[in-house]
């Protein structure tokens, strides 16, 4: 069944994890993470718009993994998307746990099941037809109202359950082999696992299937079932392992092979997925749709030529298809084969003469080739079909730009912006596409500024428009004007985190410490669950040498960092370590660094600072060397880390290695650091090259370093240890 869908998100279309999956995963489409407090509900956008056929609905159901692990479910489960709904699909998530939960962009938040339904015509009657059940459980027999009887019933059911298992062995003949007994046990646990899974008792089902695996580790159906559990548990590597074993033990099973191909594709293992699909295409030539999956996997794997061949194979069976032709067009563009790309669009334009977009694409291709008359003819034809098409408007502006008529180009866009028939979203789309084209053609975007102003005059309350204009001004280096737009947004909508973030970025870039403090202080009240504002406020206080205020800020921020965000905790403790070091509290500094590395042992900033400070103290030098070596391993081209490594060898008296690494640091240094040059002079002196050492010290002074020790080294022409550096 074909379903029309508009995808305005920046994520792939929903897809089935396996061939037998009933539901497709739906992802959150967020500009920033959303925190759900306990018992809090929020509408999460998806960026998806669908048009279902009559007689079908889309059911939105919770994900069992989110429900089990975090207590996250859908408030209206299952939610229904009717066939006549055309708005964006929004998911009402609720947090039923006692802990806050962060919804990140791209997170799988629910499943969508497409289901058929019927409309009923009510037929009022006096009586209903009799059945064996009758009123069933709606009427409680008198004897069942007795609690003792109910308790006995439950005990009876449990007894029956136990007897059913024991009977597996009891019914075997006296001479039954162990193999037969194992098979009976296997069958029991397998079918019980299926029943438990269908009943939503996933933990018990998982245990039952694992019992099966203990009896027969090669059972492909069990391996297949377990793979779906590992997908839900977010252990994709284990799911792939299970499916590979299932395929190996059941080489002719299409379902298992397809599931393996699908999961590797969904996990971004496109090379492996392509290999699986190639095998499926070879083994099942009658299933022509496999070529589509193969082509997609090959495209993602960068095998563009092979992908086109797969689309050709699919086209030879299905005939000309709009989706296939568009995919081939895009691939030919990637391969820089304009003639082949042009042919694909020509075919589409011929088959769909009333589709304006194909005429526009044809016109764009002619324009790129400098065929102005042909381009104009295509655009005019598109205009006849749909004069309000935003692509047409932008393409005509590009046409005038190519002719050197900037005034006409701007007028084309301006006329669209003042067109009352066009909504603001369409106008923004037109303007953004025009700006993108200006950027692609290396033209200045300043021409678009007054167009933005025209649009803002019509829609002064449009927040997104102001944010977009502010972003453009930032790209142009007009920071004050950009700041004005973002400030307006925060006044109009104080809870707009995006605008605050842009203001913070500008303040950090401009090293405007008071402004950083103002923004972070405001945001800590507006967004109390966002620790990043504590982080930057701490940096600002540190820059002002308000060390105690900085420490207080970081310790307060530690309390709101989500427990799963270990890297951020590491960064906080790293900053705390730096502050204690500046305060001269070295033991506290090293304790904080150790804590930082406990949360992230690859935090290169902490590893570098920790090792360098130890070297200055000439303390735990082997530990310092190990940490510095880890830095070099993680970032081998970082001049600062190479300098630290060189200095640790210098302090240990290994002047040969010190010289090797300081020269490597100088080679990779793009900042022209006087400190590195000074260190080079020290190392050269200890290597016995006094003349070159003095040259480097003089060079460091010329580069801006000015210290009493450096002046003495130059004057006395010998190395002098800087006691103040400790």
XYZ file of C-alpha atoms in Angstrom:
726
model
C 0.000 0.000 0.000
C 1.309 3.419 -0.988
C 0.888 6.273 1.537
C 1.729 9.874 0.648
C 4.023 11.499 3.213
C 5.749 14.867 3.650
C 8.943 14.650 5.689
C 9.935 18.061 7.098
C 12.164 16.462 9.722
C 15.907 15.938 9.309
C 15.565 12.201 9.867
C 14.887 9.271 7.491
C 11.322 8.189 6.763
C 9.814 5.738 9.273
C 10.647 2.140 8.406
C 10.007 -1.405 9.589
C 12.855 -2.912 11.642
C 12.117 -6.385 10.293
C 9.935 -7.789 7.490
C 7.390 -9.021 10.035
C 7.282 -5.852 12.135
C 3.785 -4.423 12.547
C 4.944 -0.963 13.586
C 7.392 1.630 12.329
C 9.552 3.639 14.710
C 8.685 7.348 14.888
C 11.438 9.788 15.843
C 11.335 13.117 17.655
C 12.130 16.141 15.480
C 13.572 18.690 17.874
C 15.760 21.761 17.596
C 16.837 21.098 21.180
C 16.296 18.396 23.785
C 13.054 18.344 25.804
C 13.004 17.370 29.492
C 9.929 15.565 30.822
C 9.583 15.955 34.574
C 7.822 13.229 36.587
C 4.090 13.104 35.680
C 4.663 15.839 33.080
C 3.246 15.543 29.561
C 4.428 17.298 26.398
C 3.577 17.285 22.711
C 6.634 16.149 20.764
C 6.796 17.128 17.060
C 7.846 14.634 14.385
C 7.999 16.751 11.213
C 5.791 14.151 9.459
C 2.558 14.765 7.528
C 0.627 11.856 5.986
C -2.380 11.264 3.758
C -3.928 7.856 4.488
C -6.329 6.089 2.125
C -9.969 5.968 3.138
C -10.671 3.073 5.503
C -7.283 3.212 7.235
C -5.957 4.784 10.412
C -2.468 5.239 11.874
C -2.251 4.016 15.460
C 0.477 5.545 17.636
C 1.627 3.101 20.290
C 4.215 3.301 23.097
C 7.668 1.717 22.751
C 8.077 -1.114 25.219
C 11.748 -0.255 25.825
C 10.959 3.332 26.860
C 8.059 2.166 29.004
C 10.058 -0.555 30.756
C 13.298 1.357 31.339
C 12.067 4.910 31.882
C 8.300 4.848 32.457
C 7.679 6.864 29.264
C 4.408 6.169 27.454
C 1.740 7.844 25.324
C -1.003 9.642 27.196
C -3.621 8.719 24.591
C -2.569 5.195 23.752
C -3.191 4.162 21.121
C -3.503 7.572 19.494
C -5.293 7.664 16.160
C -4.404 9.597 13.004
C -7.519 9.685 10.818
C -7.438 9.491 7.030
C -8.625 13.106 6.694
C -5.990 14.596 9.052
C -3.334 16.699 7.239
C -1.494 18.386 10.083
C 1.865 17.483 11.584
C 1.888 14.273 13.599
C 2.522 15.186 17.239
C 3.099 12.623 19.984
C 1.805 13.232 23.528
C 4.501 11.729 25.758
C 4.044 11.412 29.509
C 6.628 10.551 32.154
C 5.135 8.110 34.682
C 8.453 7.585 36.474
C 9.898 9.445 39.462
C 12.926 10.689 37.483
C 13.200 13.410 34.786
C 13.619 12.055 31.270
C 15.339 13.849 28.393
C 13.891 13.427 24.886
C 16.670 14.006 22.360
C 16.384 14.888 18.692
C 16.078 11.729 16.590
C 15.035 9.573 19.549
C 12.553 6.788 18.766
C 9.538 7.801 20.856
C 6.725 5.530 19.661
C 5.573 3.103 17.007
C 3.094 3.720 14.199
C 0.856 0.887 13.007
C -1.271 1.348 9.875
C -4.548 -0.504 10.341
C -7.800 -0.936 8.416
C -11.077 -0.061 10.094
C -14.811 -0.117 9.304
C -17.733 2.234 9.895
C -20.854 0.719 11.456
C -24.504 1.436 10.928
C -26.340 0.990 14.236
C -29.363 -1.290 14.167
C -31.522 -0.703 17.262
C -33.122 -3.987 18.498
C -34.913 -5.244 21.615
C -32.808 -8.378 22.182
C -29.411 -9.742 21.160
C -28.662 -13.216 19.786
C -27.584 -15.835 22.328
C -24.025 -17.178 22.532
C -22.313 -19.807 24.619
C -20.639 -17.092 26.723
C -23.706 -14.999 27.209
C -23.056 -12.010 29.438
C -19.639 -13.425 30.323
C -17.633 -11.528 32.886
C -19.956 -8.561 32.901
C -22.123 -10.354 35.471
C -20.349 -11.825 38.499
C -21.939 -15.059 39.713
C -22.859 -14.996 43.381
C -20.319 -17.654 44.357
C -17.461 -15.606 42.779
C -18.153 -12.648 44.996
C -16.595 -14.617 47.815
C -12.905 -13.648 48.163
C -11.998 -17.125 49.333
C -13.448 -18.643 46.193
C -11.522 -16.136 44.003
C -8.300 -16.992 45.823
C -8.952 -20.683 45.295
C -9.563 -20.017 41.588
C -6.206 -18.275 41.256
C -4.474 -21.161 43.048
C -6.256 -23.602 40.761
C -5.043 -21.733 37.661
C -1.457 -21.757 38.960
C -1.732 -25.478 39.662
C -2.987 -26.141 36.133
C -0.044 -24.112 34.750
C 2.402 -26.243 36.763
C 0.746 -29.499 35.754
C 0.924 -28.480 32.069
C 4.692 -28.198 32.336
C 5.139 -31.422 34.337
C 3.004 -33.267 31.855
C 5.593 -32.606 29.154
C 7.742 -35.233 30.792
C 4.983 -37.368 32.262
C 3.348 -38.096 28.925
C 6.574 -39.457 27.475
C 6.788 -43.216 27.291
C 8.947 -44.956 29.879
C 11.733 -45.493 27.362
C 11.865 -41.887 26.075
C 15.335 -40.631 25.249
C 16.916 -37.491 26.681
C 16.711 -35.964 23.206
C 12.937 -36.454 23.148
C 12.622 -34.957 26.619
C 14.710 -31.945 25.587
C 12.557 -31.477 22.493
C 9.389 -31.438 24.603
C 10.935 -28.893 26.969
C 12.110 -26.828 24.016
C 8.630 -26.827 22.438
C 7.028 -25.814 25.716
C 9.347 -22.883 26.371
C 9.217 -21.728 22.735
C 5.445 -21.599 22.454
C 5.160 -20.193 25.957
C 7.632 -17.477 24.914
C 5.443 -16.619 21.921
C 2.334 -16.456 24.113
C 4.052 -14.271 26.700
C 5.381 -11.962 24.002
C 1.894 -11.570 22.486
C 0.554 -10.822 25.961
C 3.088 -8.032 26.399
C 5.047 -9.881 29.116
C 8.404 -9.260 27.492
C 10.690 -10.059 30.427
C 9.112 -13.478 30.900
C 9.150 -14.106 27.122
C 12.836 -13.189 26.972
C 13.596 -15.712 29.743
C 11.555 -18.426 28.003
C 13.439 -17.979 24.709
C 16.764 -18.093 26.535
C 15.679 -21.419 28.092
C 15.177 -22.644 24.531
C 18.649 -21.488 23.570
C 20.168 -23.408 26.490
C 18.557 -26.557 25.099
C 19.425 -25.872 21.427
C 21.871 -23.047 20.658
C 21.343 -23.478 16.890
C 17.549 -22.998 16.861
C 17.025 -20.333 14.191
C 13.435 -19.366 15.244
C 14.645 -18.665 18.790
C 17.640 -16.675 17.585
C 15.294 -14.647 15.376
C 12.888 -13.951 18.255
C 15.716 -12.938 20.591
C 17.095 -10.498 18.013
C 13.945 -8.370 18.340
C 14.428 -8.192 22.119
C 17.997 -6.982 21.710
C 16.763 -4.275 19.331
C 14.358 -3.060 22.021
C 17.123 -3.241 24.641
C 19.248 -0.984 22.415
C 21.889 -3.663 21.918
C 22.103 -3.671 18.139
C 25.397 -5.581 17.974
C 23.772 -8.475 19.866
C 20.691 -8.345 17.599
C 22.935 -8.608 14.504
C 24.821 -11.523 16.079
C 21.544 -13.393 16.735
C 20.323 -12.842 13.170
C 23.635 -13.931 11.643
C 23.435 -17.152 13.654
C 19.799 -17.625 12.586
C 20.723 -17.214 8.908
C 23.719 -19.549 9.277
C 21.479 -22.255 10.767
C 18.612 -21.757 8.333
C 20.178 -20.710 5.031
C 16.955 -20.896 2.997
C 14.789 -18.763 5.279
C 13.852 -15.512 3.563
C 12.498 -13.863 6.711
C 15.753 -14.238 8.641
C 17.870 -13.010 5.726
C 15.599 -10.024 5.189
C 15.652 -9.175 8.885
C 19.469 -9.250 8.900
C 19.642 -7.003 5.843
C 17.094 -4.571 7.326
C 18.744 -4.234 10.711
C 22.227 -3.677 9.274
C 20.788 -0.995 6.968
C 18.954 0.704 9.865
C 22.149 0.641 11.942
C 24.110 2.387 9.206
C 26.124 -0.750 8.328
C 25.450 -0.081 4.653
C 28.266 -2.183 3.206
C 27.088 -5.286 5.061
C 23.465 -4.497 4.246
C 24.289 -4.211 0.537
C 25.957 -7.631 0.603
C 22.890 -9.163 2.252
C 20.512 -7.547 -0.255
C 22.696 -8.630 -3.188
C 22.387 -12.215 -1.989
C 18.622 -11.841 -1.530
C 18.216 -10.389 -5.046
C 20.169 -13.328 -6.444
C 18.222 -15.955 -4.467
C 14.757 -14.397 -4.859
C 14.627 -12.748 -8.326
C 10.819 -12.794 -8.267
C 10.809 -10.260 -5.382
C 11.604 -7.172 -7.463
C 11.176 -4.802 -4.478
C 14.480 -6.120 -3.108
C 16.285 -4.082 -5.745
C 14.947 -0.915 -4.114
C 16.421 -1.864 -0.751
C 19.662 -2.878 -2.462
C 19.860 0.430 -4.324
C 19.291 2.402 -1.121
C 21.991 0.466 0.763
C 24.451 0.873 -2.127
C 23.718 4.608 -2.277
C 24.389 4.989 1.429
C 27.563 2.920 1.072
C 28.803 5.258 -1.684
C 28.478 2.641 -4.455
C 26.610 5.044 -6.735
C 27.233 3.163 -10.016
C 25.952 -0.110 -8.566
C 22.974 1.704 -7.038
C 21.939 2.994 -10.479
C 22.213 -0.564 -11.848
C 19.871 -1.764 -9.080
C 17.358 0.974 -9.920
C 17.630 0.012 -13.609
C 16.829 -3.598 -12.705
C 13.813 -2.451 -10.703
C 12.665 -0.185 -13.532
C 12.921 -3.015 -16.068
C 10.350 -4.967 -14.045
C 8.071 -2.170 -12.797
C 8.314 0.138 -15.785
C 8.968 3.845 -15.514
C 8.391 5.080 -11.970
C 8.476 8.625 -10.590
C 10.374 7.735 -7.415
C 12.950 5.626 -9.272
C 13.595 8.307 -11.891
C 14.102 10.985 -9.208
C 16.542 8.751 -7.359
C 18.481 8.077 -10.557
C 18.505 11.811 -11.333
C 20.030 12.607 -7.935
C 22.632 9.855 -8.338
C 23.642 11.070 -11.798
C 24.044 14.572 -10.347
C 26.333 13.085 -7.660
C 28.362 11.360 -10.360
C 28.540 14.664 -12.265
C 26.833 13.169 -15.312
C 24.550 16.043 -16.363
C 23.398 14.439 -19.624
C 22.089 11.316 -17.917
C 20.506 13.432 -15.162
C 18.827 15.598 -17.786
C 17.357 12.527 -19.542
C 15.716 11.328 -16.310
C 13.997 14.684 -15.754
C 12.987 14.846 -19.416
C 11.253 11.479 -19.040
C 9.397 12.710 -15.955
C 8.375 15.982 -17.591
C 7.010 14.079 -20.584
C 5.062 11.609 -18.439
C 3.744 14.240 -15.991
C 3.192 17.363 -18.133
C 1.054 19.041 -15.438
C 3.721 18.796 -12.728
C 5.353 22.225 -12.460
C 8.343 20.948 -10.480
C 9.733 18.897 -13.372
C 9.541 21.872 -15.710
C 11.387 23.926 -13.087
C 14.143 21.319 -12.671
C 14.507 21.154 -16.460
C 14.765 24.923 -16.545
C 17.410 24.871 -13.777
C 19.481 22.349 -15.742
C 19.252 24.494 -18.899
C 20.247 27.537 -16.827
C 23.323 25.747 -15.487
C 24.299 24.957 -19.068
C 23.873 28.590 -20.087
C 20.845 27.811 -22.287
C 18.868 30.877 -21.250
C 16.032 30.659 -23.809
C 15.333 27.005 -23.069
C 15.415 27.714 -19.331
C 12.917 30.581 -19.714
C 10.580 28.402 -21.800
C 10.515 25.750 -19.065
C 9.895 28.354 -16.354
C 7.058 29.904 -18.328
C 5.449 26.503 -18.738
C 5.770 25.917 -14.968
C 4.179 29.331 -14.363
C 1.188 28.348 -16.483
C 0.742 25.249 -14.339
C 1.265 26.922 -10.915
C 2.271 30.603 -10.721
C 2.595 30.462 -6.892
C 5.086 27.585 -6.835
C 7.965 28.765 -4.590
C 10.487 26.846 -6.676
C 9.354 28.741 -9.785
C 9.688 32.104 -8.054
C 13.229 31.346 -6.847
C 14.258 29.882 -10.212
C 13.063 33.012 -12.027
C 15.075 35.133 -9.600
C 18.109 32.959 -10.396
C 17.370 33.423 -14.102
C 17.478 37.206 -13.739
C 20.651 36.950 -11.615
C 22.277 34.908 -14.386
C 21.309 37.596 -16.878
C 22.925 40.228 -14.661
C 19.620 41.891 -13.810
C 19.836 41.989 -9.993
C 16.970 44.463 -9.736
C 14.591 42.108 -11.571
C 15.792 39.202 -9.429
C 15.028 41.051 -6.230
C 11.683 42.259 -7.587
C 10.740 38.645 -8.357
C 11.299 37.678 -4.720
C 9.774 40.896 -3.351
C 6.547 40.387 -5.318
C 6.199 36.961 -3.746
C 6.825 38.314 -0.262
C 4.005 40.843 -0.536
C 1.621 38.358 -2.176
C -1.342 38.033 0.202
C -2.262 34.655 -1.305
C 0.951 33.105 0.040
C 1.241 32.153 3.711
C 4.247 33.193 5.764
C 5.735 29.664 5.741
C 5.812 29.650 1.932
C 7.351 33.126 1.887
C 10.079 32.079 4.314
C 10.700 29.016 2.156
C 11.096 31.211 -0.921
C 13.463 33.585 0.838
C 15.591 30.811 2.355
C 15.951 29.116 -1.023
C 16.976 32.404 -2.591
C 19.622 32.950 0.083
C 20.901 29.393 -0.352
C 21.272 29.992 -4.082
C 23.171 33.229 -3.432
C 25.516 31.319 -1.129
C 26.013 28.499 -3.609
C 26.890 30.941 -6.388
C 29.340 32.797 -4.071
C 27.255 35.971 -4.245
C 26.822 38.324 -1.334
C 23.735 37.679 0.786
C 23.381 41.338 1.807
C 20.878 41.760 -1.038
C 18.507 39.592 0.937
C 18.522 41.814 4.046
C 15.972 44.342 2.853
C 13.831 41.446 1.586
C 13.808 40.134 5.142
C 12.848 43.568 6.379
C 9.966 43.634 3.886
C 8.728 40.322 5.233
C 9.157 41.406 8.866
C 7.052 44.498 8.205
C 4.201 42.213 7.170
C 4.741 39.686 9.951
C 6.297 41.589 12.892
C 5.250 38.935 15.411
C 6.758 35.956 13.590
C 9.410 34.512 15.905
C 10.919 32.050 13.405
C 11.396 34.835 10.880
C 13.358 36.927 13.390
C 15.523 33.941 14.311
C 16.228 33.250 10.665
C 17.125 36.883 9.977
C 19.366 36.956 13.049
C 21.175 33.860 11.787
C 21.748 35.499 8.396
C 23.118 38.657 10.044
C 25.482 36.529 12.137
C 26.771 34.815 8.996
C 27.400 38.258 7.517
C 29.397 39.285 10.592
C 26.813 41.892 11.622
C 26.831 40.835 15.261
C 25.099 43.868 16.772
C 22.209 43.690 14.326
C 21.945 39.956 14.880
C 21.977 40.478 18.626
C 19.106 42.961 18.281
C 16.934 40.364 16.508
C 17.648 37.640 19.078
C 17.039 40.071 21.936
C 13.644 40.947 20.432
C 12.753 37.239 20.397
C 13.654 36.807 24.085
C 11.467 39.781 24.966
C 8.550 38.496 22.915
C 9.000 34.883 23.972
C 11.196 34.597 27.104
C 11.170 30.804 26.973
C 12.711 30.622 23.480
C 15.903 28.672 24.242
C 17.198 29.024 20.671
C 17.339 32.827 20.876
C 19.076 32.738 24.271
C 21.614 30.278 22.911
C 22.401 32.558 19.970
C 22.865 35.502 22.328
C 25.195 33.387 24.457
C 27.185 32.333 21.382
C 27.645 35.986 20.401
C 28.720 36.957 23.922
C 31.223 34.086 24.130
C 32.624 34.886 20.698
C 32.994 38.557 21.610
C 34.469 37.653 25.032
C 31.834 39.880 26.612
C 32.057 38.447 30.148
C 29.379 40.684 31.773
C 26.958 39.735 28.977
C 27.736 36.028 29.454
C 26.931 36.441 33.171
C 23.665 38.283 32.396
C 22.490 35.655 29.891
C 23.455 32.633 32.000
C 21.872 34.079 35.147
C 18.602 34.708 33.265
C 18.645 31.260 31.641
C 19.299 29.472 34.932
C 15.908 30.802 36.094
C 14.157 30.164 32.778
C 15.653 26.711 32.196
C 16.513 25.345 35.656
C 17.155 21.847 34.300
C 19.809 22.995 31.790
C 23.309 22.590 33.291
C 25.126 24.177 30.336
C 24.310 27.668 31.665
C 26.040 26.809 34.950
C 29.055 25.716 32.926
C 29.432 28.974 31.011
C 28.644 31.102 34.074
C 31.446 29.296 35.898
C 33.831 30.107 33.043
C 32.826 33.776 33.209
C 33.490 33.954 36.965
C 36.810 32.141 36.395
C 37.801 34.770 33.824
C 37.022 37.458 36.387
C 39.142 35.545 38.937
C 36.064 35.145 41.144
C 37.155 31.637 41.994
C 34.800 30.923 44.887
C 31.759 32.084 42.858
C 32.923 29.843 40.015
C 33.275 26.857 42.363
C 29.817 27.428 43.854
C 28.338 27.589 40.355
C 29.946 24.343 39.209
C 28.963 22.419 42.340
C 25.372 23.663 41.965
C 25.372 22.629 38.295
C 26.602 19.121 39.147
C 23.332 18.466 40.979
C 21.187 18.881 37.843
C 23.335 17.053 35.291
C 21.435 13.940 34.101
C 23.082 10.854 35.559
C 23.628 9.360 32.118
C 25.527 12.453 30.870
C 28.947 11.343 32.123
C 31.032 13.500 29.698
C 29.413 16.699 31.020
C 30.099 15.677 34.622
C 33.705 15.115 33.609
C 33.909 18.617 32.099
C 32.468 20.159 35.276
C 35.017 18.412 37.488
C 37.755 19.415 35.039
C 36.805 23.072 35.487
C 36.697 22.610 39.257
C 40.230 21.180 39.110
C 41.505 24.192 37.135
C 39.980 26.597 39.671
C 41.484 24.822 42.679
C 44.862 24.881 40.927
C 44.626 28.636 40.420
C 43.703 28.984 44.108
C 46.865 27.060 45.028
C 44.870 24.137 46.484
C 46.753 21.450 44.563
C 45.459 18.409 46.445
C 41.867 19.509 45.815
C 42.729 20.184 42.164
C 44.163 16.692 41.619
C 41.213 15.123 43.458
C 38.828 16.930 41.072
C 40.863 15.825 38.027
C 40.700 12.195 39.230
C 36.934 12.555 39.576
C 36.715 14.004 36.051
C 38.645 11.060 34.597
C 36.427 8.619 36.491
C 33.477 9.853 34.410
C 35.426 10.178 31.140
C 38.920 8.711 30.939
C 39.376 10.248 27.478
C 38.818 13.877 28.539
C 41.870 15.298 26.765
C 41.674 18.757 28.375
C 41.787 17.226 31.848
C 44.487 14.722 30.870
C 46.661 17.518 29.491
C 46.204 19.994 32.347
C 46.621 17.307 34.994
C 49.833 15.952 33.456
C 51.311 19.436 32.852
C 50.664 20.610 36.401
C 52.239 17.424 37.786
C 55.308 18.064 35.611
C 55.638 21.605 36.991
C 55.613 20.128 40.479
C 57.925 17.293 39.417
C 55.418 14.943 41.052
C 54.112 11.538 39.859
C 55.969 12.001 36.568
C 55.266 8.484 35.284
C 51.545 9.076 35.824
C 51.915 12.416 34.057
C 53.703 10.727 31.159
C 50.952 8.091 30.799
C 48.203 10.714 30.767
C 50.050 12.934 28.306
C 50.700 9.939 26.030
C 46.940 9.274 26.057
C 46.372 12.866 24.893
C 48.805 12.377 21.984
C 47.079 9.132 21.040
C 43.671 10.820 20.982
C 44.803 14.058 19.263
C 48.200 13.497 17.634
C 48.211 16.862 15.827
C 47.493 19.069 18.850
C 50.518 21.331 19.398
C 49.631 22.094 23.035
C 49.457 18.403 23.952
C 52.738 17.698 22.145
C 54.358 20.553 24.084
C 53.165 19.070 27.390
C 54.536 15.655 26.419
C 57.885 17.251 25.502
C 58.027 19.138 28.800
C 57.377 15.982 30.842
C 60.378 14.335 29.153
C 62.386 17.525 29.789
C 61.601 17.408 33.512
C 62.618 13.721 33.603
C 65.948 14.563 31.955
C 65.154 12.793 28.664
C 66.223 15.735 26.494
C 66.408 13.734 23.254
C 62.719 12.762 23.331
C 61.842 16.236 24.593
C 63.482 17.747 21.496
C 61.643 15.364 19.135
C 58.225 16.218 20.554
C 58.768 19.994 20.937
C 59.827 20.194 17.286
C 56.717 18.253 16.320
C 54.653 20.703 18.407
C 56.218 23.720 16.677
C 55.582 22.150 13.270
C 51.860 21.718 14.034
C 51.401 25.005 15.948
C 49.055 27.334 14.074
C 48.796 29.915 16.876
C 52.484 30.904 16.794
C 52.814 30.426 20.556
C 55.754 32.234 22.210
C 55.520 29.739 25.105
C 56.368 26.821 22.793
C 59.353 28.729 21.387
C 60.580 29.490 24.910
C 60.317 25.782 25.818
C 62.218 24.925 22.642
C 65.061 27.178 23.776
C 65.162 25.430 27.187
C 65.283 21.993 25.570
C 67.975 23.014 23.053
C 70.128 24.346 25.894
C 69.921 21.037 27.764
C 70.797 19.231 24.524
C 74.051 21.249 24.433
C 73.061 23.706 21.675
C 73.543 26.961 23.630
C 73.665 29.255 20.567
C 70.374 28.024 19.088
C 68.795 28.109 22.527
C 69.520 31.813 22.931
C 68.130 32.434 19.424
C 64.836 30.782 20.417
C 64.618 32.751 23.685
C 65.115 35.991 21.747
C 62.473 34.869 19.251
C 60.006 34.186 22.078
C 60.578 37.715 23.389
C 60.014 39.187 19.913
C 56.736 37.209 19.698
C 55.435 38.972 22.789
C 56.510 36.953 25.818
C 57.923 39.200 28.471
C 59.121 37.815 31.795
C 61.994 38.358 34.191
C 63.172 34.761 33.776
C 63.200 35.010 29.967
C 65.174 38.247 30.096
C 67.701 36.643 32.459
C 68.086 33.587 30.194
C 68.876 35.863 27.254
C 71.238 38.071 29.277
C 73.082 35.247 31.055
C 72.824 32.838 28.080
C 71.883 29.893 30.241
C 68.785 27.971 31.330
C 67.129 29.267 34.501
C 64.240 27.362 36.064
C 61.072 29.406 36.538
C 60.038 28.786 40.144
C 56.883 30.902 39.671
C 55.555 28.476 37.077
C 54.872 25.890 39.777
